[in-house]
Coordinates of C-alpha atoms in Angstrom, one line a residue:
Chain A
X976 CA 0.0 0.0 0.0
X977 CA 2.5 2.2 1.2
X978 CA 4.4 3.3 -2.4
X979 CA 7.9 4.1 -3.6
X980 CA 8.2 6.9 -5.6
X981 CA 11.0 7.7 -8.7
X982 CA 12.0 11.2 -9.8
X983 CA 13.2 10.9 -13.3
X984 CA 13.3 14.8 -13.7
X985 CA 15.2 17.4 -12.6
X986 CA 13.1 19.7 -9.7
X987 CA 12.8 20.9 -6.4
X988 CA 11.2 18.6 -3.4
X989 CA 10.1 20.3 -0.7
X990 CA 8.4 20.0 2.3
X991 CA 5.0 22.4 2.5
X992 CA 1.9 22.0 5.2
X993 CA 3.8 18.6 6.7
X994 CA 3.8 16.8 3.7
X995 CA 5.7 16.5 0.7
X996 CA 5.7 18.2 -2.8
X997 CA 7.7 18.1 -5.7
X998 CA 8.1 20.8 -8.2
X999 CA 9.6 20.2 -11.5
X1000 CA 11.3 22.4 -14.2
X1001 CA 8.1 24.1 -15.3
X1002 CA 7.4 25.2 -11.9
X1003 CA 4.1 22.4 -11.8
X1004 CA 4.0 21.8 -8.2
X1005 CA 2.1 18.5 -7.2
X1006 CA 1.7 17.0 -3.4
X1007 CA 2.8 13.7 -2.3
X1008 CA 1.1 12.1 0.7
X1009 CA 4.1 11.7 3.6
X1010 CA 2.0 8.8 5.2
X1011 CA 1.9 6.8 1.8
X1012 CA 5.4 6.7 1.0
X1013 CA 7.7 4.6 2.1
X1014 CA 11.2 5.0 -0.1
X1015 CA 12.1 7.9 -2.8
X1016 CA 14.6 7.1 -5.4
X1017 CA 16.2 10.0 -7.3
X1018 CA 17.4 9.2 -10.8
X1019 CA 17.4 12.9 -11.7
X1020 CA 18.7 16.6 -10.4
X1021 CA 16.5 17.5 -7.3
X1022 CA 16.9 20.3 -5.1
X1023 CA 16.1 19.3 -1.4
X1024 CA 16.3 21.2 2.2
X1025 CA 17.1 19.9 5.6
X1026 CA 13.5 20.6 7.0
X1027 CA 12.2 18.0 4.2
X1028 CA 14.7 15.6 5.2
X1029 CA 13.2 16.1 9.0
X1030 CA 10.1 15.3 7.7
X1031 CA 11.2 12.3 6.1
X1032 CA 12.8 10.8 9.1
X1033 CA 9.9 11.9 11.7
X1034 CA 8.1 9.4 9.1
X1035 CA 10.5 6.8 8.4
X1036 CA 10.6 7.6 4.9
X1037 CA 13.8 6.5 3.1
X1038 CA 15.6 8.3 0.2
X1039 CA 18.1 6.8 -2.3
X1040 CA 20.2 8.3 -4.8
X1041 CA 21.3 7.1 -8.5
X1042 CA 24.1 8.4 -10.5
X1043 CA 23.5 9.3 -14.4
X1044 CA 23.8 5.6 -15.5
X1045 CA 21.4 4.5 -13.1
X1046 CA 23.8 3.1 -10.3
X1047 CA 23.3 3.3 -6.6
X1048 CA 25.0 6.1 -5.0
X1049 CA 23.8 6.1 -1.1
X1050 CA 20.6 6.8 0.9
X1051 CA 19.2 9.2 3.6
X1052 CA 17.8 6.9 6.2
X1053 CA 15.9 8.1 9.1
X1054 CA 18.2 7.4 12.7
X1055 CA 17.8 3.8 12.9
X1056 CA 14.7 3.3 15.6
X1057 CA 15.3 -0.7 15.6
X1058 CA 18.5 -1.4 17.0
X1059 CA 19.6 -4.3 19.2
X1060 CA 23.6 -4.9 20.4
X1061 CA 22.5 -8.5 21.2
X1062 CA 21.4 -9.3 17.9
X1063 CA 24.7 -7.6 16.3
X1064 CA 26.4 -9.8 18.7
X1065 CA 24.7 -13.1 17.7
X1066 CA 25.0 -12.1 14.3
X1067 CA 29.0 -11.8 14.2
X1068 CA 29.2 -14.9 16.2
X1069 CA 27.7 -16.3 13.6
X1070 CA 30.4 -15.3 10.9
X1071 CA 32.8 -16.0 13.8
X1072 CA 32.0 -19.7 13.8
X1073 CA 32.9 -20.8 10.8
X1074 CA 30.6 -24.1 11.0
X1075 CA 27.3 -21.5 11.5
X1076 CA 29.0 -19.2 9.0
X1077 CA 28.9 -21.9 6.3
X1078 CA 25.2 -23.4 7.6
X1079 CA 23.4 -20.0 6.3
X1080 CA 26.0 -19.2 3.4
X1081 CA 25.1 -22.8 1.9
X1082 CA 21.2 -21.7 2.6
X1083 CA 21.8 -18.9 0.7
X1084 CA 23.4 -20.4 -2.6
X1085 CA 20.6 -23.2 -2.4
X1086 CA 17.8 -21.0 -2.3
X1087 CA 18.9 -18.8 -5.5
X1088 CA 19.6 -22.3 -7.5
X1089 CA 16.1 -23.3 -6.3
X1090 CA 14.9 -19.9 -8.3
X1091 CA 17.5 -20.0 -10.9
X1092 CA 16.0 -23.5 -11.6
X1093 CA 12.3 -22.4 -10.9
X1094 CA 13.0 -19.8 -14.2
X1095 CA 14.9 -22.1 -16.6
X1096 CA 11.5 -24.7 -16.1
X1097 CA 9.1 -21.6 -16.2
X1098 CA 10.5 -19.9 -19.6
X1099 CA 12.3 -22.7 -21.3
X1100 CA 11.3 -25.1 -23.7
X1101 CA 11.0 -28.5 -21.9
X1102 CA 13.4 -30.6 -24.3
X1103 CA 16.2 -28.2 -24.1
X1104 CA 16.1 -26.9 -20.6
X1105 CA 16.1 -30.5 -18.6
X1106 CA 19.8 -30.6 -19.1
X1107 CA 20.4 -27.6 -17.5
X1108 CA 18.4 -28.1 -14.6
X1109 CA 20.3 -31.6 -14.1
X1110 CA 23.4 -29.8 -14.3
X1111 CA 22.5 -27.0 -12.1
X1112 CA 20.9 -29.5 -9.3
X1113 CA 24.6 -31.2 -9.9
X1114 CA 26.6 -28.3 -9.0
X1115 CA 24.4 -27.7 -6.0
X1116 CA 25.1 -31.2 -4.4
X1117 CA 28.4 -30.5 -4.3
X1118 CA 27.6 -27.6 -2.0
X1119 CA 27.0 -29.9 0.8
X1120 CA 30.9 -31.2 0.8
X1121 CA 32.3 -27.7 0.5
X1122 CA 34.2 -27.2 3.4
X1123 CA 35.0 -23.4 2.6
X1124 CA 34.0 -20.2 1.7
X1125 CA 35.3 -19.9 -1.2
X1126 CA 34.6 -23.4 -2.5
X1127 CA 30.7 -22.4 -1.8
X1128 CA 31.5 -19.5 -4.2
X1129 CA 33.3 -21.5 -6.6
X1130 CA 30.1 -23.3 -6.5
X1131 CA 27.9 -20.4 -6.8
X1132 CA 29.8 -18.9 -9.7
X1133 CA 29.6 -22.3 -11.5
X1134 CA 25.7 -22.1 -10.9
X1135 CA 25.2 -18.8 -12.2
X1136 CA 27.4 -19.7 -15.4
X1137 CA 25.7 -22.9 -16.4
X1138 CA 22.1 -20.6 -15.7
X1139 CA 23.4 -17.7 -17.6
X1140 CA 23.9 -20.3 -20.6
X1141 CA 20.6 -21.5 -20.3
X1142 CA 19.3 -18.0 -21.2
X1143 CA 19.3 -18.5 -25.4
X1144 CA 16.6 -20.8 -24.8
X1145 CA 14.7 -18.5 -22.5
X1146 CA 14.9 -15.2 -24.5
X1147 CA 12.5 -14.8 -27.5
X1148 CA 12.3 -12.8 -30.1
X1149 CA 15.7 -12.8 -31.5
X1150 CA 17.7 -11.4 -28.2
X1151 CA 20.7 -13.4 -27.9
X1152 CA 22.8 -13.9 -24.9
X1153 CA 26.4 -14.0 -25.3
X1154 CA 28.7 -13.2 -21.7
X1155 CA 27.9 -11.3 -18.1
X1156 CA 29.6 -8.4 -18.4
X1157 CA 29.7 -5.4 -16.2
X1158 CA 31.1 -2.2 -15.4
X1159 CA 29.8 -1.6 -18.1
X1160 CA 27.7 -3.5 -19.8
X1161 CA 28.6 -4.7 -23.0
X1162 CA 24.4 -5.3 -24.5
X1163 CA 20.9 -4.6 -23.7
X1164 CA 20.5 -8.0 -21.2
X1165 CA 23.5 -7.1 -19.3
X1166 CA 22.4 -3.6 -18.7
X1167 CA 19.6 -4.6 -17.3
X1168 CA 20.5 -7.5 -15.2
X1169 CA 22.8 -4.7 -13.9
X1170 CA 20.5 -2.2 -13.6
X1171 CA 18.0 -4.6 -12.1
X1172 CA 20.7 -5.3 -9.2
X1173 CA 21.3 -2.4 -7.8
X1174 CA 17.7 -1.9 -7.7
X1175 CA 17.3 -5.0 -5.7
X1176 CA 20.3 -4.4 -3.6
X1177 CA 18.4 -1.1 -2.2
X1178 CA 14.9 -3.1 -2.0
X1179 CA 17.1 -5.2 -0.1
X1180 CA 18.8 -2.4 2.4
X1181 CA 16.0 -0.6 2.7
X1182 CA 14.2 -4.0 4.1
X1183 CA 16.8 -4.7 6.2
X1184 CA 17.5 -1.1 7.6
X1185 CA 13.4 -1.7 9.3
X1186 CA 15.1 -4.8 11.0
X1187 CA 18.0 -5.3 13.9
X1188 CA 20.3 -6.8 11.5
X1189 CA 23.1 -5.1 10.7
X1190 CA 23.8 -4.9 6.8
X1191 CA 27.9 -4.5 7.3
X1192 CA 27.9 -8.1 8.6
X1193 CA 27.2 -11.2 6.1
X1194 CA 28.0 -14.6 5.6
X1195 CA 28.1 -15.9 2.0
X1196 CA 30.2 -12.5 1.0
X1197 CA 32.7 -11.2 2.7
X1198 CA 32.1 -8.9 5.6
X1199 CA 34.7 -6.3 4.3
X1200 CA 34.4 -2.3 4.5
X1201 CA 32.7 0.2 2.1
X1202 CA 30.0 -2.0 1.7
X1203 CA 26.8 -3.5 2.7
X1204 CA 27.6 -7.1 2.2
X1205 CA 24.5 -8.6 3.6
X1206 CA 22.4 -7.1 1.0
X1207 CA 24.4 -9.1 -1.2
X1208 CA 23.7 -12.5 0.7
X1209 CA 19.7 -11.6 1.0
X1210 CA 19.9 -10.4 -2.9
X1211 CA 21.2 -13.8 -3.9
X1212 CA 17.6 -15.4 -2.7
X1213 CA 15.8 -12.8 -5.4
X1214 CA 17.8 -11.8 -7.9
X1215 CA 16.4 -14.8 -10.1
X1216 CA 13.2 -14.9 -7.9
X1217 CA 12.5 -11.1 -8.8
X1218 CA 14.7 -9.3 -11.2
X1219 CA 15.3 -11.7 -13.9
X1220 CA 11.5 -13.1 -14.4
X1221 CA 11.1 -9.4 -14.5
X1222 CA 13.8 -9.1 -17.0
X1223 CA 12.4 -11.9 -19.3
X1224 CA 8.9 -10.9 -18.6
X1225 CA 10.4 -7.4 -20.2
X1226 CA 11.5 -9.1 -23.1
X1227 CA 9.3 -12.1 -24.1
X1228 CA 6.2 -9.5 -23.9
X1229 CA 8.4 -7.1 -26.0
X1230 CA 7.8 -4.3 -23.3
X1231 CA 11.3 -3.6 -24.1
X1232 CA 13.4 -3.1 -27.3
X1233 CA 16.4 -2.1 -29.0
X1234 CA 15.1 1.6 -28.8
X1235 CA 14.8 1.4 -25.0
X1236 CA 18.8 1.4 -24.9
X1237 CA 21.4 4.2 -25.2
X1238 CA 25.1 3.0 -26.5
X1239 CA 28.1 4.4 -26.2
X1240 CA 31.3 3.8 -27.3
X1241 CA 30.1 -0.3 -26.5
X1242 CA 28.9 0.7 -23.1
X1243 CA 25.1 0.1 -23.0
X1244 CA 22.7 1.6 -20.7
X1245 CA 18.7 1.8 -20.4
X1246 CA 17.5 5.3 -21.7
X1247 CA 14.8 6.8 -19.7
X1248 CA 12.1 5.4 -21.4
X1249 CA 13.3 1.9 -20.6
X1250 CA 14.3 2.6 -17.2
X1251 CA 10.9 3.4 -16.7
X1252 CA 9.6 0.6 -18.1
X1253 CA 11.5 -1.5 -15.9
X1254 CA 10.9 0.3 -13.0
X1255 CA 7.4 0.4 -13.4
X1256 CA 7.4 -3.4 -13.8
X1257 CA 9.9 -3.6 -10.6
X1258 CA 7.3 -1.8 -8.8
X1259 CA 4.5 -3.9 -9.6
X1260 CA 6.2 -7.0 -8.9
X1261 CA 6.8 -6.2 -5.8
X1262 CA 3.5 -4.6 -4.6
X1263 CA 2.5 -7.8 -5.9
X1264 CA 1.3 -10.4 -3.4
X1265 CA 0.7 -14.4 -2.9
X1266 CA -0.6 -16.2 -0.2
X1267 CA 2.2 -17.2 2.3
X1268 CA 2.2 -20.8 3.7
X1269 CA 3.3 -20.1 7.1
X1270 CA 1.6 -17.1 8.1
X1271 CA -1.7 -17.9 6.1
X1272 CA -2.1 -14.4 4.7
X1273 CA -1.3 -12.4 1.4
X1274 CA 2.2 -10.8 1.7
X1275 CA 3.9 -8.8 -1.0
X1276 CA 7.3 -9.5 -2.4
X1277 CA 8.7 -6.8 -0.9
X1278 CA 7.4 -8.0 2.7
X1279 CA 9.2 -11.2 1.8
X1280 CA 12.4 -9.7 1.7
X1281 CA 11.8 -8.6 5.4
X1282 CA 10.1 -11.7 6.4
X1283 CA 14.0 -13.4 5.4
X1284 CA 15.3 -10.6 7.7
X1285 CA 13.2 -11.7 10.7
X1286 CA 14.0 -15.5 9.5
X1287 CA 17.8 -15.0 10.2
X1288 CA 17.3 -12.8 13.5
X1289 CA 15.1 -16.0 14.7
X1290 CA 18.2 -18.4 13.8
X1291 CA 21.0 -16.4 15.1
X1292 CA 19.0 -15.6 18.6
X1293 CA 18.9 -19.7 18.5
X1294 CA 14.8 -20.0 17.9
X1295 CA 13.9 -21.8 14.8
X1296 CA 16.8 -23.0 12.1
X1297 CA 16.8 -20.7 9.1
X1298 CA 15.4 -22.0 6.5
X1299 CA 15.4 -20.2 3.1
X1300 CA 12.7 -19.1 1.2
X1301 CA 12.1 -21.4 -1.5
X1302 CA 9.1 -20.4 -4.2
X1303 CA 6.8 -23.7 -4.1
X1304 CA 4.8 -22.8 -6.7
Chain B
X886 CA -9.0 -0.7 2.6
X887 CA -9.6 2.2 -0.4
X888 CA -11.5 5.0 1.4
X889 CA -13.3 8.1 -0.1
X890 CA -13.2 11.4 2.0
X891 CA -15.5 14.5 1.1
X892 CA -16.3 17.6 3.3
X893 CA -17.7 20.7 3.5
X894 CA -16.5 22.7 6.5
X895 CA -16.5 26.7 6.8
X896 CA -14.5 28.5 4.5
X897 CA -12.2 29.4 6.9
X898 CA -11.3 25.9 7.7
X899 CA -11.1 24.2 4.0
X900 CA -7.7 24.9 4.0
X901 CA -6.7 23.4 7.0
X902 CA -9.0 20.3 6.2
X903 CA -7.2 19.9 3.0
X904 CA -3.6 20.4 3.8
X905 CA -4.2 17.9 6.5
X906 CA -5.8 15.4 4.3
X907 CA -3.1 16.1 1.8
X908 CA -1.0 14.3 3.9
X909 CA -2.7 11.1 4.1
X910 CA -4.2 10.8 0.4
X911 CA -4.4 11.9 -2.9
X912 CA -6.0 15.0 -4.0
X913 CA -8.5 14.0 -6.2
X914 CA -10.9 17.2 -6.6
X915 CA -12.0 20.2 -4.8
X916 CA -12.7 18.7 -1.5
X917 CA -12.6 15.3 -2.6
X918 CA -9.7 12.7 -1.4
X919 CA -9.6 9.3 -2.2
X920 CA -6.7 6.5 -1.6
X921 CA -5.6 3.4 0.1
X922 CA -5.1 3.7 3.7
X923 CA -4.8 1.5 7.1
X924 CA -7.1 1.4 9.5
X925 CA -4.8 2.8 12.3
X926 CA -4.0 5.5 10.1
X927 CA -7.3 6.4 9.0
X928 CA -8.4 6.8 12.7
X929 CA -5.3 8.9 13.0
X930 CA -6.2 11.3 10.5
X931 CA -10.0 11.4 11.5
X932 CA -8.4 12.6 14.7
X933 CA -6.2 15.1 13.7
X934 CA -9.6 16.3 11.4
X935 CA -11.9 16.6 14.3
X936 CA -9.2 18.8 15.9
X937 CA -9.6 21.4 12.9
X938 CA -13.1 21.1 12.5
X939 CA -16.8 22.1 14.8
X940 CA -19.9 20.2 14.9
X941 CA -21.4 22.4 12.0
X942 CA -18.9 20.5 9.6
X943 CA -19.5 17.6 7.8
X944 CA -16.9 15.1 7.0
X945 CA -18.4 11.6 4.9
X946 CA -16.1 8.8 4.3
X947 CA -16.5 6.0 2.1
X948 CA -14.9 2.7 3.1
X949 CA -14.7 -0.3 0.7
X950 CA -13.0 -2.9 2.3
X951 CA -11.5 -4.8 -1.0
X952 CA -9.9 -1.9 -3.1
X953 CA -10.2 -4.5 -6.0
X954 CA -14.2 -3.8 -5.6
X955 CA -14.1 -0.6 -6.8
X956 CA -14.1 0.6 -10.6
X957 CA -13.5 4.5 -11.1
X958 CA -14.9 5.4 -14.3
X959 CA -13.3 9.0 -15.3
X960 CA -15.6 11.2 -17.7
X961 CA -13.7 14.2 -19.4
X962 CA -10.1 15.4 -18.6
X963 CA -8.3 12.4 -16.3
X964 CA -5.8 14.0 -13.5
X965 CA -4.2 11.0 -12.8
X966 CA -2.6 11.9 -9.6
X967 CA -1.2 8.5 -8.1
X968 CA 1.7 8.2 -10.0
X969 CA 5.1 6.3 -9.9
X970 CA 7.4 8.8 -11.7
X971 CA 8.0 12.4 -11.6

């Protein structure tokens, strides 16, 4: 219910009778509901004042910023209301170990095969895809001998590669896939699993920031500085879950084409028009919702994302065994 | 639950009314709101509203509980004010 928001222009937001309004080039001023927004991400030039950003935070709105190509630059995030030294504790003694530290890494990788093998059955044609999937659920048996880190992301990057080469027989309409390639992105797919990332990383931190958990501290990546590594662990569960049926749903349905790209000297990048597109379709998916199992009520994808917050807090605190989630349907 | 407000209070207080609904929903037309909202908030706001307001004032509220249940059918120009991108 509660909405994120995207400024694609350039203007002015400002805060005006307690709430939110946001004036563009033309001087067209239009108000935004405080109560029914929950996250703002700026794509374009916008103007802003301290006493906005007081509003925000009195109402636990969160802002994120985007550079010119669309990547994630930081957030303003209200002073964290949620926090718990106990948890932070539990949580680094779970990295510490390195038996627990491997327990929820493997949960990770296995849960993002699940999906990655969920989409190959969902989009591919049944006589060519099988082999995949029996090389995919190979790789992932290995993951139970793996006694390190880095084997489990030898694993993983295996995975991804032999599901990355399943995507010719995914993609219609004449897209072809060829390598991952970023920084940058060397073709339309690429950009947009990129693009998609980052947007799930911050769908991903802004979850996690309404939660105890600190984001600094992960398990499957390494907890190092300048980043916020758990959002990479949490991502891996719905990158395929969310970004890339969104990404194929994009392209089968031809709600995306060649035009929607901008190229540059080889580097490719979504134009405005198709970063709307996707966005618009990122939004939906995630106000989308689906009866949950456990709880026996309709949450949204985005909830999910919190719900696997809650879900490692429960196992580190030693109160059920995490157990990733796993699409069923 | 999708909620329709519509008032008519004094003219010295439709300004305050609307500003303070501002807040909670979208504009849709002179004194008109309309909008998704939770129940907590919505008691909130009717709250906040009875502050601003005196008996002589009217305030209706339309509740439908399923927001898919409703259908808003738009005759002339369409100011589509819940919108994803500015």
């Amino acid at each position: 219910m509660k909405r994120d928001v995207f400024m694609m222009s350039g203007g002015r937001l400002k805060r005006k009778d307690n709430t939110l309004y946001f004036v563009n080039e033309e001087g067209l001023s239009r108000p935004l509901p405080i109560e029914q927004t929950d996250n703002i991400h700026i794509f374009g030039q916008v103007d802003m004042n301290s006493s906005m950003l007081h509003l925000l935070s009195s109402h636990g709105v969160q802002l994120h910023l985007y550079n010119y190509y669309g990547f994630y630059d930081g957030s303003f995030v209200p002073r964290k209301k949620q926090v718990s030294g106990f948890t932070v504790v539990q949580q680094s003694s779970h990295v510490w170990d390195n038996e627990k530290r491997m327990y929820i890494a493997r949960q990770f990788i296995q849960s993002a095969v699940h999906h990655m093998q969920r989409n190959i059955r969902k989009y591919g044609a049944e006589e060519e895809v099988s082999s995949y999937i029996g090389t995919l659920s190979a790789h992932a048996a290995l993951l139970d001998e793996a006694r390190s880190i880095p084997q489990l992301m030898g694993i993983e990057g295996q995975c991804r590669q032999v599901y990355y080469g399943s995507f010719n027989c995914m993609l219609k309409g004449g897209w072809k896939w060829e390598y991952r390639s970023k920084r940058p992105p060397h073709d339309p797919i690429n950009a947009m699993i990129s693009f998609g990332n980052s947007i799930m990383y911050t769908a991903v931190l802004s979850e996690i920031y309404k939660t105890v958990l600190d984001p600094t501290i992960s398990f499957l990546h390494e907890s190092s500085s300048k980043r916020y590594s758990l959002c990479l662990d949490i991502a891996e569960i719905f990158k395929p879950l969310i970004t890339d049926s969104i990404i194929f749903n994009l392209i089968n349905n031809r709600r995306i084409q060649e035009k929607h790209f901008d190229q540059e000297d080889g580097l490719v990048y979504l134009s405005d028009e198709g970063r709307k597109r996707f966005l618009a379709a990122f939004d939906e998916k995630m106000k989308s919702t689906f009866k949950h199992r456990q709880l026996k009520r309709n949450v949204s994808y985005r909830y999910l994302i919190r719900l696997e917050a809650y879900k490692l807090i429960k196992h580190m605190i030693g109160d059920t065994v995490y157990k990733p989630f796993k699409a069923w349907w | 639950m999708f909620v329709i407000i519509t008032y008519d209070v004094g003219e010295k207080r439709v300004g305050k009314v609307c500003k303070k609904l501002r807040e909670y929903l979208d504009w849709t037309q002179n004194s008109v709101f309309e909008g998704e909202i939770t129940k907590g908030k919505l008691t909130r706001c009717l709250a906040e509203l009875k502050k601003l307001t005196t008996d002589d004032d009217s305030i209706y509220i339309y509740k439908v509980e399923n927001p898919k249940a409703i259908e808003k059918i738009v005759y002339g120009k369409d100011r589509s004010f819940e919108q994803l991108f500015f």
